[in-house]
Coordinates of C-alpha atoms in Angstrom, one line a residue:
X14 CA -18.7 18.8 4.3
X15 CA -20.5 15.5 4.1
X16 CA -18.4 12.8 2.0
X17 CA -20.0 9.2 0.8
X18 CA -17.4 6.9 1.0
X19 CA -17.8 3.9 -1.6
X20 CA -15.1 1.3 -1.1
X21 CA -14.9 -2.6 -0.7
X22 CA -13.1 -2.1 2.5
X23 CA -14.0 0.8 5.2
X24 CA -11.5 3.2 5.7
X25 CA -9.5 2.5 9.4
X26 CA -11.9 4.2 11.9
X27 CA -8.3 6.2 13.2
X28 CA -8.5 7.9 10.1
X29 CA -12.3 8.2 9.9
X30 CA -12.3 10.4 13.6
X31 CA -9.1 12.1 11.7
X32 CA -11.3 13.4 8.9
X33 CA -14.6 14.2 11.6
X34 CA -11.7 16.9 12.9
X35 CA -11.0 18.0 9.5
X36 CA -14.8 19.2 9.5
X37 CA -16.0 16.5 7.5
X38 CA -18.7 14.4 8.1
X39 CA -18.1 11.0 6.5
X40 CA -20.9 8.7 5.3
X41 CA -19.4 4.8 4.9
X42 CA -21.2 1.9 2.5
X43 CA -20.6 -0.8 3.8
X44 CA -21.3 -4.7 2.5
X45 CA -20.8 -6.0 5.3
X46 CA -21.9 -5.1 9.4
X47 CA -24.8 -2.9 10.0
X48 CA -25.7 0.4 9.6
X49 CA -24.6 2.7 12.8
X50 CA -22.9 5.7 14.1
X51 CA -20.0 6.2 15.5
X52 CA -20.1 9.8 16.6
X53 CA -19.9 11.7 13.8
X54 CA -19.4 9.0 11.3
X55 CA -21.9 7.2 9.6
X56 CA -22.2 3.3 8.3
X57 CA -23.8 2.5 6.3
X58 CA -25.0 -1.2 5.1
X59 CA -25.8 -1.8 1.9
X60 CA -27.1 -4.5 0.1
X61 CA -24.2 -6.7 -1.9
X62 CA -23.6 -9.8 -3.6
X63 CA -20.7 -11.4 -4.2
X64 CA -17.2 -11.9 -2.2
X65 CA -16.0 -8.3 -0.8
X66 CA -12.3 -9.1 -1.0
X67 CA -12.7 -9.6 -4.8
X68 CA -13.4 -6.6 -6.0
X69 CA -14.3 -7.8 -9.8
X70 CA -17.1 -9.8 -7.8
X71 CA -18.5 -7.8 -5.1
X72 CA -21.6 -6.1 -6.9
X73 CA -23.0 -3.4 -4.8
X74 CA -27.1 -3.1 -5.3
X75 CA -27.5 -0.3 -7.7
X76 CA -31.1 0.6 -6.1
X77 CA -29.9 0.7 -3.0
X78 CA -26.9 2.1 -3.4
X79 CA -28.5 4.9 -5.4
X80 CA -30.8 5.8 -2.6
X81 CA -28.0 5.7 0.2
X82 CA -26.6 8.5 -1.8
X83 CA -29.9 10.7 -2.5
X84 CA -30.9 10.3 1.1
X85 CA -27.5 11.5 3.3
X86 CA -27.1 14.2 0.7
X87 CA -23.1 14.2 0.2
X88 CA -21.3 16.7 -1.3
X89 CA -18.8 14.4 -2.7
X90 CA -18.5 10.5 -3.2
X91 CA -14.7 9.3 -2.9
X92 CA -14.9 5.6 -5.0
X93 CA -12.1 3.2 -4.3
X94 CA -11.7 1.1 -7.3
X95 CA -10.2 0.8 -10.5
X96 CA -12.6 2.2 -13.1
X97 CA -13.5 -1.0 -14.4
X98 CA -14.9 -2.9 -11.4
X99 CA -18.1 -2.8 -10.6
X100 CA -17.5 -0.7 -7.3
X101 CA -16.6 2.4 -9.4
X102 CA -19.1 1.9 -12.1
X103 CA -22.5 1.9 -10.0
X104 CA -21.1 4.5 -7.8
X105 CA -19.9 6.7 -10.6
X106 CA -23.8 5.8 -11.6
X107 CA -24.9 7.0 -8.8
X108 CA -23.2 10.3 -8.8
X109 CA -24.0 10.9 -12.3
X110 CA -27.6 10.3 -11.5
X111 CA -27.8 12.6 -8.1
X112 CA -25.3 15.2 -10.0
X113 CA -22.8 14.7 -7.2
X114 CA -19.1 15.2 -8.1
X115 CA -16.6 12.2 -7.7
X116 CA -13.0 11.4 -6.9
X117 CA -12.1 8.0 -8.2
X118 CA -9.3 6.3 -6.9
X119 CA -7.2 3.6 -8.6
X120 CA -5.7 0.9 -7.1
X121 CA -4.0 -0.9 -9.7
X122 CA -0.6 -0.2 -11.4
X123 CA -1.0 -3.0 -14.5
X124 CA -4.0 -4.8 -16.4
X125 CA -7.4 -3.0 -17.7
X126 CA -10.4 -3.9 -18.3
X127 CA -11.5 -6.4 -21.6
X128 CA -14.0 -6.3 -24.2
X129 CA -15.3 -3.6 -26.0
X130 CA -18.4 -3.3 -23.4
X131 CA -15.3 -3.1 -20.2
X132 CA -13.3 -0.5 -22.0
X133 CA -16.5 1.7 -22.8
X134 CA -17.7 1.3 -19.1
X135 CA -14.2 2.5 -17.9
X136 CA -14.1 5.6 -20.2
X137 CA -17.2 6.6 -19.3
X138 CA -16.2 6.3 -15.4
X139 CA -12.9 8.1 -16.1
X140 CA -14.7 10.8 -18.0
X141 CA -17.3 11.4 -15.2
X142 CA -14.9 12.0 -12.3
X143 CA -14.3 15.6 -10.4
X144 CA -10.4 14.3 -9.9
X145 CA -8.2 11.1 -9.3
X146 CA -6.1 9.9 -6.8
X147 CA -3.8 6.6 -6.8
X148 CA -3.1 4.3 -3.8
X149 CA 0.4 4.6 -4.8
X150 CA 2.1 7.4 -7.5
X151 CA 2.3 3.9 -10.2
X152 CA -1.4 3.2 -9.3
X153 CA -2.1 7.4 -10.1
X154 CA 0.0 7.3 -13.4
X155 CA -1.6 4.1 -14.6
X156 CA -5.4 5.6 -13.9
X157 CA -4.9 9.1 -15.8
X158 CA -2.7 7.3 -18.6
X159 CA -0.5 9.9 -18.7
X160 CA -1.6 13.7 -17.7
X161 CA -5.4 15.7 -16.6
X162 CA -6.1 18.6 -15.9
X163 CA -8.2 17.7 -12.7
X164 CA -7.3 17.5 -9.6
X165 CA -4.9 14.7 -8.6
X166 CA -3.3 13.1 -5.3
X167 CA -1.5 10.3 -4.0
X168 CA -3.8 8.7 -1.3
X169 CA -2.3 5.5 0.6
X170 CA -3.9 2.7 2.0
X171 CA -5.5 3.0 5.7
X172 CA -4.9 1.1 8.3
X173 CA -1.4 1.2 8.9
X174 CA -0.2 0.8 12.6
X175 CA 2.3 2.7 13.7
X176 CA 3.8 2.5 17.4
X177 CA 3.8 5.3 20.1
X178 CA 7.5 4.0 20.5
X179 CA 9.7 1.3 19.1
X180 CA 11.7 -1.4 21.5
X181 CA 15.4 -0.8 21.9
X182 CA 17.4 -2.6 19.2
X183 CA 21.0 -3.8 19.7
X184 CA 23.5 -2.1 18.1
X185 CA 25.2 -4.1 15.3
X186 CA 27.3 -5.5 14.2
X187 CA 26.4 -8.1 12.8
X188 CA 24.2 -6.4 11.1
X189 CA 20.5 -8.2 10.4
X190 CA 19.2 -7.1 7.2
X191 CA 15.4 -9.4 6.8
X192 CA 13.0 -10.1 4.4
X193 CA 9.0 -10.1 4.7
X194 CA 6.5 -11.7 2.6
X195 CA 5.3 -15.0 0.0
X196 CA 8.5 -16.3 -1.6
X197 CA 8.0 -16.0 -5.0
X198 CA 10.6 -15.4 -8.1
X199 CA 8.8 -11.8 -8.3
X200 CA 10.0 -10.9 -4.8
X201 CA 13.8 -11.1 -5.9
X202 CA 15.4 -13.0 -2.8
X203 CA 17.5 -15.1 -5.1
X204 CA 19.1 -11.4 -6.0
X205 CA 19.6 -10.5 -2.6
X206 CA 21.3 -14.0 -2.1
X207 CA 23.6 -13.7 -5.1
X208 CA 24.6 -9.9 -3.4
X209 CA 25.1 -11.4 -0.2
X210 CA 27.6 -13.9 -0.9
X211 CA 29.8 -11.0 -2.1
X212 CA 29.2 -8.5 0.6
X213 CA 32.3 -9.0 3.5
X214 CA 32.5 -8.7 7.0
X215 CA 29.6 -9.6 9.7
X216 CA 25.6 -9.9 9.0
X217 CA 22.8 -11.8 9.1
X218 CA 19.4 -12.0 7.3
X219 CA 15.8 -13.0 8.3
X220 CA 13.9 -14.1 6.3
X221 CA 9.4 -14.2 7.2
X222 CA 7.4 -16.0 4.2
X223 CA 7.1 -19.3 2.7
X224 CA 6.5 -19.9 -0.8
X225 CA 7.3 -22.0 -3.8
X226 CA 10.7 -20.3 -4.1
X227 CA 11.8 -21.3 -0.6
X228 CA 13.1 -25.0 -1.8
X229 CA 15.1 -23.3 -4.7
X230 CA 16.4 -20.6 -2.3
X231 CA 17.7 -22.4 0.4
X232 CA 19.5 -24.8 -2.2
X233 CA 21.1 -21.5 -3.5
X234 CA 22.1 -20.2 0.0
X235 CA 23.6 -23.7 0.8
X236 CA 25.5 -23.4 -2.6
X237 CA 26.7 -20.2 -1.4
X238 CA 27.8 -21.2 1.7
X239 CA 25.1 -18.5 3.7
X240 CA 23.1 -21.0 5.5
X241 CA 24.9 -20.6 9.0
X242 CA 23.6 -17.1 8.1
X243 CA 20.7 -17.5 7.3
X244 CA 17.4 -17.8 9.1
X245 CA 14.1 -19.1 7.7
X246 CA 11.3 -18.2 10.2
X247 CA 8.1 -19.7 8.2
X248 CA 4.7 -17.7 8.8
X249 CA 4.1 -15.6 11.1
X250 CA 0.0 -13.9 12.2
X251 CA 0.1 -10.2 11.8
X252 CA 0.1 -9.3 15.4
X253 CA 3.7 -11.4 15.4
X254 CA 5.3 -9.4 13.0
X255 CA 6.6 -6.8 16.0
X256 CA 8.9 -8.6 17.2
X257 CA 10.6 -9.6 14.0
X258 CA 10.6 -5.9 13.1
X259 CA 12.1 -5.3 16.5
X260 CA 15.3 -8.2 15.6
X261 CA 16.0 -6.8 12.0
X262 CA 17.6 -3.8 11.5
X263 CA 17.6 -3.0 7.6
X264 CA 14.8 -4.8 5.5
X265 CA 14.8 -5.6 1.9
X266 CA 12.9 -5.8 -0.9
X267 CA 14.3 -7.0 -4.3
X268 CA 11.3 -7.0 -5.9
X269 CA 11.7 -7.5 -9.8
X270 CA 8.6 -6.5 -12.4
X271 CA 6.8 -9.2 -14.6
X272 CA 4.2 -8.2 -17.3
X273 CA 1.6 -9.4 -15.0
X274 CA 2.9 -8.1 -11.6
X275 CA 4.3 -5.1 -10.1
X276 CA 4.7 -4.5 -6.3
X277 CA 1.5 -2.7 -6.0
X278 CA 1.6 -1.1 -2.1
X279 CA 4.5 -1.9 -0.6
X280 CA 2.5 -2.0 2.8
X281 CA 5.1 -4.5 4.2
X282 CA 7.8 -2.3 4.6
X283 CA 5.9 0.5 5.1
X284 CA 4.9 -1.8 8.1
X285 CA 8.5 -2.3 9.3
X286 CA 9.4 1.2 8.4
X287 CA 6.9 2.3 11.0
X288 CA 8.4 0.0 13.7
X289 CA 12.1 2.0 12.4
X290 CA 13.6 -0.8 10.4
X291 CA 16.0 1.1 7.2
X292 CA 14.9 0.2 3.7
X293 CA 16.6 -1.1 0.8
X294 CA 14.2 -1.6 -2.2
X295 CA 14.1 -1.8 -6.1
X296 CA 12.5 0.3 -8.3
X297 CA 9.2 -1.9 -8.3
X298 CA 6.2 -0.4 -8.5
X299 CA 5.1 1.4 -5.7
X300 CA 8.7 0.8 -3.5
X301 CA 10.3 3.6 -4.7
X302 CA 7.5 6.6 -3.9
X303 CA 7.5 4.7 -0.4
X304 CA 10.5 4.5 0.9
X305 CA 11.5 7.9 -0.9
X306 CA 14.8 9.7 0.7
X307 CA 14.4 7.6 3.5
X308 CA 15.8 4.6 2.4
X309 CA 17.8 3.3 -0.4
X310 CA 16.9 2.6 -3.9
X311 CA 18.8 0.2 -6.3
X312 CA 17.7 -0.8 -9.9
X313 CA 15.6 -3.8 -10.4
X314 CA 18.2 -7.2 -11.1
X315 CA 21.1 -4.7 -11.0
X316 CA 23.4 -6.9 -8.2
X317 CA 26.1 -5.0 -8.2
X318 CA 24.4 -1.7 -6.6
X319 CA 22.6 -4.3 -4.5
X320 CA 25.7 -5.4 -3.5
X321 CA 26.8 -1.8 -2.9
X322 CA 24.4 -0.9 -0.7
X323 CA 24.3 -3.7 1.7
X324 CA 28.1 -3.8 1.9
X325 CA 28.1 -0.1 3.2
X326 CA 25.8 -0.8 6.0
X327 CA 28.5 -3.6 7.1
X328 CA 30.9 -1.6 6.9
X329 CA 29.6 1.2 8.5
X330 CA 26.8 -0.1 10.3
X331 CA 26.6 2.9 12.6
X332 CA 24.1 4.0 9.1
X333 CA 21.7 1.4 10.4
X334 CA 20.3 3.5 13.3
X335 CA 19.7 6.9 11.5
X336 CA 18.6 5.1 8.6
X337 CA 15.7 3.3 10.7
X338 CA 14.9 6.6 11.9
X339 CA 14.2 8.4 9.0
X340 CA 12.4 5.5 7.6
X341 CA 9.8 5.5 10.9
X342 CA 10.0 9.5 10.3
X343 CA 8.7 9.0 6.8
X344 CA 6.2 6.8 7.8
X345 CA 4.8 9.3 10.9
X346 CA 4.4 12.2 8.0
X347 CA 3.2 10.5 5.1
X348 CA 1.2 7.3 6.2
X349 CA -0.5 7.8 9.5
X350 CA -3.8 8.5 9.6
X351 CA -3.4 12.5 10.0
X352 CA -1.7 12.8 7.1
X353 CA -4.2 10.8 4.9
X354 CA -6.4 12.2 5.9
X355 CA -5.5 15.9 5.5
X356 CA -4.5 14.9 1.9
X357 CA -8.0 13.3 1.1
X358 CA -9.7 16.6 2.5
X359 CA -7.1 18.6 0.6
X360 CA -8.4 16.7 -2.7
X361 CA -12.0 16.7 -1.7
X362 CA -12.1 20.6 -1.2
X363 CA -10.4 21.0 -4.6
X364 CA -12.9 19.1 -6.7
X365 CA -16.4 20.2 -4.4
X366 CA -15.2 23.7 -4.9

């Protein structure tokens, strides 16, 4: 089965070869890079405007676009976008136009589209599609608006490394619990501060981010009396992040919902889950459905179950091992590129059929 993929960013080539086994042959747009094979896959360059990691201003060409469809002859077009940016509007035109069926996946778990002319163009994409898939189960429920009748599936982001093997970790204690990503009000550390000052015996915590929160914070861990505890590591590239993963053994996210934010992939600690670090999240947005049984779940601002949960991994912090290893488990069997794969076909055969 050949699939035209429409996205603002290619799908990781892992997953790509994952799907050539599944007997598909995928078809790429790209805006960027040239057009080329790669074995079995296709890319394909198509003509843009407009900055592709925006994607309410990267405007594919609807000509061109339109005959990259007609000529490879898909059976299916999977479109990554909400269905108010242009992405999924010309390539739901497209489909409409070549009477090829859609799947339309949503990326967003808040917000919509404005104006009367934005909410009829949405509708009209929404209406149009064979099925619909989410990036993350809030990202799902926030697309369909409730329940459909089509065909629907959770389909992560690609591009997640995961190791052959993790590096040994010493056993605690003290046990290093460690947080990854911008400091910001949003991302809860001031919670996980308050928890910490009343959780007993020995730990540490990490912390990898800057942000306008980090002068606030490190005057609240100072009040607190936690700075000998604490470490504040900055910034780190990507490709340094291993061996942070590697020194922490339980990270944390205490992420709290606004009106005009949610945590939308979680991809951070999906990162470290991977490299076997535990979990401890809120229910924000998309935490919850990726950390699942593998990790622990506390209620957004409630401290005291905060407080609960890191103080039995000090107490016991035997947990720490087995709990890193079912996080990396989850991880191997939900969000490598096998698995997204398979679940992309799965939802692909379903609407084609």
């Amino acid at each position: 089965m050949r699939v035209f993929l429409l996205a603002p960013e290619s799908p990781a080539r892992d997953v790509l070869r994952a799907l050539v086994a599944l007997g598909i042959a995928p078809v790429v747009a790209r805006p960027t890079g040239d057009t080329a094979a790669d074995g079995q896959i296709q890319y394909l360059r198509v003509a843009t405007r407009g900055d592709a990691r925006d994607p309410m201003d990267l405007r594919w060409s609807r000509k061109a676009l339109r005959a990259a469809v007609r000529d490879t002859g898909p059976a299916l077009l999977h479109i990554v976008g909400d269905p108010w940016t242009p992405t999924a509007e010309v390539g739901a035109a497209a489909a409409r136009d070549l009477k090829v069926p859609y799947v339309l996946v949503g990326t967003s778990s808040l917000g919509g589209p404005s104006g009367f002319t934005a909410r009829w163009q949405a509708r009209r994409v929404r209406d149009g599609a064979g099925g619909f898939a989410g990036i993350s189960r809030p990202a799902l429920d926030h697309l369909i608006g409730g329940s459909t009748p089509l065909p629907t599936a959770v389909i992560p982001p690609t591009g997640l490394v995961i190791p052959p093997t993790t590096p040994p970790r010493l056993d605690p204690p003290p046990v290093v619990f460690g947080v990854i990503g911008r400091l910001t009000r949003e991302r809860g550390v001031d919670l996980l501060l308050d928890a910490l000052a009343e959780t007993y015996g020995d730990w540490r915590l990490r912390i990898l981010g800057t942000g306008p929160a980090q002068e606030a914070l490190e005057a609240q861990a100072q009040r607190l009396g936690l700075s000998s505890r604490l470490e504040w590591l900055g910034a780190l590239p990507r490709e340094e992040r291993a061996a942070f993963f590697a020194s922490v053994d339980v990270l944390v996210a205490p992420s709290r919902s606004t009106p005009q934010w949610v945590e939308p992939t979680g991809m951070v600690i999906l990162e470290g889950m991977a490299q076997g670090c535990g979990a401890i999240v809120t229910r924000c947005g998309a935490l919850p459905d990726v950390v699942g049984e593998a990790g622990m779940i506390v209620n957004e601002d409630d401290r005291p179950a905060l407080t609960r949960a890191l103080q039995g991994l000090v107490s016991e912090p035997a947990r720490c091992r087995p709990l890193g290893a079912a996080a990396r488990q989850r991880a191997l069997e939900r969000y490598s590129d096998g698995p997204i794969a398979e679940a992309m076909v799965a939802m692909w055969r379903r609407v084609a059929r």
